Structure formats: C-alpha cells, structure tokens
PDB file of C-alpha atoms in Angstrom:
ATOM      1  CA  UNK A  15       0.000   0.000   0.000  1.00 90.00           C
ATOM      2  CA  UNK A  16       1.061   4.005  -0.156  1.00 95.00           C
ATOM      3  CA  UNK A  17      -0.275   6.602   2.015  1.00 96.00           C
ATOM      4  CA  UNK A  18       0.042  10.210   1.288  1.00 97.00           C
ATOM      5  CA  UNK A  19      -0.328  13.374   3.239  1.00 96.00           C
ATOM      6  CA  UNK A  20      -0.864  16.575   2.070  1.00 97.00           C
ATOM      7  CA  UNK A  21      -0.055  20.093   3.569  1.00 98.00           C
ATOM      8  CA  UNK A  22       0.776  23.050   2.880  1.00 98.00           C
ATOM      9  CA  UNK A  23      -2.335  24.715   2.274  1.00 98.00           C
ATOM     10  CA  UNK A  24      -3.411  28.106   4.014  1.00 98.00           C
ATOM     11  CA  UNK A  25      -4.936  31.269   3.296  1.00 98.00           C
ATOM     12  CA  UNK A  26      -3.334  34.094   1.324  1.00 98.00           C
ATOM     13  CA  UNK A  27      -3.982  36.992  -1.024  1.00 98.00           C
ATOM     14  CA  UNK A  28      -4.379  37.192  -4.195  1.00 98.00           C
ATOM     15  CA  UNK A  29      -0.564  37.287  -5.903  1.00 98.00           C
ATOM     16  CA  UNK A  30       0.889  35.495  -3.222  1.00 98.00           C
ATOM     17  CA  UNK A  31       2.453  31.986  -3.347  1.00 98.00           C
ATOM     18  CA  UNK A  32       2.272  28.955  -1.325  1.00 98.00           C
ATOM     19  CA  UNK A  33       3.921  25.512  -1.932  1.00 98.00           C
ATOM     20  CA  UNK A  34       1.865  22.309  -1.023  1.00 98.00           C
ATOM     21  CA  UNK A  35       3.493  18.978  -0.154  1.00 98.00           C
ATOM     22  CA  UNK A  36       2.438  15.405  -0.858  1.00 98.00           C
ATOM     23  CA  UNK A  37       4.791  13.064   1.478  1.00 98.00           C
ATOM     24  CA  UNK A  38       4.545   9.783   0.354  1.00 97.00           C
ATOM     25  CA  UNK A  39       5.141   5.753   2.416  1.00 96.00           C
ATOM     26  CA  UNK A  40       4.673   2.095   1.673  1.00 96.00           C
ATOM     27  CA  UNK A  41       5.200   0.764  -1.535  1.00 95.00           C
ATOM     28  CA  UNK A  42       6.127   3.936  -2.710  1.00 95.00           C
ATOM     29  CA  UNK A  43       8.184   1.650  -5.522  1.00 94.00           C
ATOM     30  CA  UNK A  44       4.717   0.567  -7.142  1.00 95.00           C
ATOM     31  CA  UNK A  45       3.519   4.725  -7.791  1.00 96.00           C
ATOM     32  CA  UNK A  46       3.891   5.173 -11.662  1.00 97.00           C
ATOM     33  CA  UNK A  47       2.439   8.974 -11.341  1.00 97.00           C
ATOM     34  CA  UNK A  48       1.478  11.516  -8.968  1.00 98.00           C
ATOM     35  CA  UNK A  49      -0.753  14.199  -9.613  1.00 98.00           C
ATOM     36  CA  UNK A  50      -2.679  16.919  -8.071  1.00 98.00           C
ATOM     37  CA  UNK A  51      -6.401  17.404  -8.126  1.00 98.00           C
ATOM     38  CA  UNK A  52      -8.269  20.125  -6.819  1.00 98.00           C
ATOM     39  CA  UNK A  53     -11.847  20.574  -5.495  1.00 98.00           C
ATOM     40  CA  UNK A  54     -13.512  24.370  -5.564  1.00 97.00           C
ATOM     41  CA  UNK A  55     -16.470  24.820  -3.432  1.00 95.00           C
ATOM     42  CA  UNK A  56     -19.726  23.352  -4.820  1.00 96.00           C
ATOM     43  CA  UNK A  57     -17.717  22.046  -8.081  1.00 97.00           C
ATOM     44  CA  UNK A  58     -16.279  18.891  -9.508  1.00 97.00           C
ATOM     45  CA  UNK A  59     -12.946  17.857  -8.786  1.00 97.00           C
ATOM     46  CA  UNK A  60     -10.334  18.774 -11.714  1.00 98.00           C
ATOM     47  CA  UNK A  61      -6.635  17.939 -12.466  1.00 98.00           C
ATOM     48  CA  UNK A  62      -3.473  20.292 -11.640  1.00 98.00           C
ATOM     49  CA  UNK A  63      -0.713  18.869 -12.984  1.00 98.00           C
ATOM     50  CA  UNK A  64       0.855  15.662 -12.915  1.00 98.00           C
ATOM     51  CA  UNK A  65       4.566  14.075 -12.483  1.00 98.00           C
ATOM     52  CA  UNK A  66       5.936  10.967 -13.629  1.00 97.00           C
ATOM     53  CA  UNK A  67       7.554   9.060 -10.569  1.00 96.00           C
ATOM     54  CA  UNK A  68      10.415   7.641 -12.318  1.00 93.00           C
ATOM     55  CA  UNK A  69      10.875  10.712 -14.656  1.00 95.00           C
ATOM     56  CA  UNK A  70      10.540  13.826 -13.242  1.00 93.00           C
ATOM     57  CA  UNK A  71      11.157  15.630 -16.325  1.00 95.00           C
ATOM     58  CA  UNK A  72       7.739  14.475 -17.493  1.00 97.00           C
ATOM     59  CA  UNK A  73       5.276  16.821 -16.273  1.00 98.00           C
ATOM     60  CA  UNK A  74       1.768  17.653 -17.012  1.00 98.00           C
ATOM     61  CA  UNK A  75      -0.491  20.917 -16.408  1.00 98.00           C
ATOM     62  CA  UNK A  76      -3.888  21.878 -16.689  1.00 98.00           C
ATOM     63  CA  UNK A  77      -4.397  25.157 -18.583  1.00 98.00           C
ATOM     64  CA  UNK A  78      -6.000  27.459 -16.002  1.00 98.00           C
ATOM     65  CA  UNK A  79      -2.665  26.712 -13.908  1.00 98.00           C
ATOM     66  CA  UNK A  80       0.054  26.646 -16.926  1.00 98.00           C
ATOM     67  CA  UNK A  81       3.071  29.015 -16.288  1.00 98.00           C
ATOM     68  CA  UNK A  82       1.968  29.411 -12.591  1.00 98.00           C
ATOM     69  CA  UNK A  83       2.519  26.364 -10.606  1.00 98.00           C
ATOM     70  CA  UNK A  84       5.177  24.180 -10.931  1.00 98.00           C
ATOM     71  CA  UNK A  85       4.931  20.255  -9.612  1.00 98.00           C
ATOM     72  CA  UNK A  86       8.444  18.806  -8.935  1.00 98.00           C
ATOM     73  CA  UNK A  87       9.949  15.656  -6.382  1.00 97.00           C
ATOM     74  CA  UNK A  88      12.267  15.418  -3.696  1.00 96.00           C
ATOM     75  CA  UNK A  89      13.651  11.908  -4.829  1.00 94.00           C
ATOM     76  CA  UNK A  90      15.319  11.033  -1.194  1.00 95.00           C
ATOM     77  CA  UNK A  91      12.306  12.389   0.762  1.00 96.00           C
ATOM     78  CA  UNK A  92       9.430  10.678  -1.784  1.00 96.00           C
ATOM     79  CA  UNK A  93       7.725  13.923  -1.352  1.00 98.00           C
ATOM     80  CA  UNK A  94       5.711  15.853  -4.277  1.00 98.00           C
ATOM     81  CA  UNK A  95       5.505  19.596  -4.481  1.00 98.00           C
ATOM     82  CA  UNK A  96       3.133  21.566  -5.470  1.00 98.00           C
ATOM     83  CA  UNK A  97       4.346  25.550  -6.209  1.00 98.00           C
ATOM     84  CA  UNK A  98       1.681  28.128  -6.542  1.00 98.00           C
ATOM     85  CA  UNK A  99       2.353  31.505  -7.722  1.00 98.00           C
ATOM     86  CA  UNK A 100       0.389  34.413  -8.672  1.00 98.00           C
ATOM     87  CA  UNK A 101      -2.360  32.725  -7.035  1.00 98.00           C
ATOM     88  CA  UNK A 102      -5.901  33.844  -7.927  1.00 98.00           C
ATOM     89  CA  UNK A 103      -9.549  33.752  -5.951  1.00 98.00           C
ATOM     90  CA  UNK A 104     -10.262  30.628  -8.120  1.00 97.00           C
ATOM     91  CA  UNK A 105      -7.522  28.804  -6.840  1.00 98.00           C
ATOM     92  CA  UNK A 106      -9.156  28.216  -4.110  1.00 98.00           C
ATOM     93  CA  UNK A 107     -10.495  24.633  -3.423  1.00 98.00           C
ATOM     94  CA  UNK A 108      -9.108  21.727  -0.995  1.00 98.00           C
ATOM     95  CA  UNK A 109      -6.127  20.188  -2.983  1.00 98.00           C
ATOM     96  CA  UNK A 110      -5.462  16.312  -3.320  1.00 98.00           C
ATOM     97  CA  UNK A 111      -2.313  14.474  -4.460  1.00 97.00           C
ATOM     98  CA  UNK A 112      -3.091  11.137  -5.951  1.00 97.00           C
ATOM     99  CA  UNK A 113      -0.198   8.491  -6.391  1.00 97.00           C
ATOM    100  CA  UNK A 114      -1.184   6.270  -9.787  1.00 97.00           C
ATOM    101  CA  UNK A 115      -0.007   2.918  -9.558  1.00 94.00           C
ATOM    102  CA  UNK A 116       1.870   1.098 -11.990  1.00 91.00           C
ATOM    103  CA  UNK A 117      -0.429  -1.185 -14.275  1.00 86.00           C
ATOM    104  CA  UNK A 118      -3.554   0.541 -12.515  1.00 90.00           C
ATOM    105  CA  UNK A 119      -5.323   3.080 -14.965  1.00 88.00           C
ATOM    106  CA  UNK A 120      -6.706   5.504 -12.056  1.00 94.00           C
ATOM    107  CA  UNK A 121      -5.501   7.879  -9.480  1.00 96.00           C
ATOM    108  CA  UNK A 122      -6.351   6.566  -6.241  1.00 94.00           C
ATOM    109  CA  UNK A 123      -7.329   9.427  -3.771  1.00 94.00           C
ATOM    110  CA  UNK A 124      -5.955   8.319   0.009  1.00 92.00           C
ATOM    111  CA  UNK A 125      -5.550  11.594   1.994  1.00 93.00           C
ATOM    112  CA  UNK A 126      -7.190  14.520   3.334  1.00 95.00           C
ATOM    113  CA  UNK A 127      -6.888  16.631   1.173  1.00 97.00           C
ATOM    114  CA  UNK A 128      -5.324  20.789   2.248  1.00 98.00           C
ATOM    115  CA  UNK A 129      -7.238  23.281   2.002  1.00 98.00           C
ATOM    116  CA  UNK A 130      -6.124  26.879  -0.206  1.00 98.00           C
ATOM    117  CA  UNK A 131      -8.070  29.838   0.546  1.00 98.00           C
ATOM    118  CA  UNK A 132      -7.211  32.599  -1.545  1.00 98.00           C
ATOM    119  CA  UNK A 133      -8.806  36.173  -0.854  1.00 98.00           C
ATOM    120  CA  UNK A 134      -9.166  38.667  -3.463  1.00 94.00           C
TER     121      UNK A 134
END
C-alpha cells in the first residue's frame, strides 16, 4: 500500500504563493504517477498537474494553472511539491495528491486533502 499526506495549504492573497506537499510511504516503488487534483467549493474535482515518478522531467499541467505552478519531487524524501504563484480567488479549493499505480489506470485518492483559501 502508499499513504500520502498533504499540507501546505493556508490562506493568502491574491498574488501570493504557497507551496503544497504530498509526502509519500509504503510501496512507494509501485507509484507510476502523482498528480494533483483540486476541489472548488460546490464544483467537480479537476486535475493540476501531474509528475511521472520515475521521470521527473515528465510533467503535465492543466491550462488554467500553466506558467503558474510548478509540480516537482524530492527523490530522497518521496515527497511531491506543489508551487503556486500568482495565485488567484479561483484557486481556491481543498487540494489532493493522488499516487497512480503502476499497471492501474486511475488515481487513487488516500488523503485529506489541504485546504487553499485565496482572498481577493
């Protein structure tokens, strides 16, 4: 198995930045891909961006976040960050990282979830 846990999240202004973490345990050896999803109030969850475990140069953005965040891994710590700049009032939703296993076609959603408030 792999657990995750998020942090990071907070509540800012608009233009400020905040960096979100995804520590991952277990079988972290199994994750093919980790990517971030995020929830806004009272809408359906949508991908962030997404990182290849065993590549890191393969990355993957969604275009409402394009040239603002940047996803990138800590190789020795197993952890996956998330950095938000420039953030705007519709950043704000409760943020999930979801490991994809190899040979498993989904992203399997195990933690919490953080929360990003962002004021305008």
């Amino acid at each position: 198995q792999v657990q995750v846990i998020e942090s990071g999240g907070g509540l800012v202004q608009a233009g400020d930045s905040l960096r979100l973490s995804c520590a991952t345990s277990g079988r972290t050896f199994s994750i093919y891909a980790l990517a971030w999803f995020r929830q806004p109030p009272g809408k359906e969850r949508e991908f962030v961006s997404s990182i290849m475990w065993g590549n890191t140069r393969v990355t993957a953005y969604a275009d409402t976040v394009k040239g603002r965040f940047t996803i990138s891994k800590d190789n020795a710590k197993n952890t996956v960050y998330l950095q938000m700049n420039s953030l705007k009032p519709e950043d704000t939703a409760v943020y999930y990282c979801a490991p994809r296993l190899a040979k498993v076609a989904e992203y399997s959603f195990l933690g919490q979830g953080t929360q990003v408030t962002v004021s305008s």
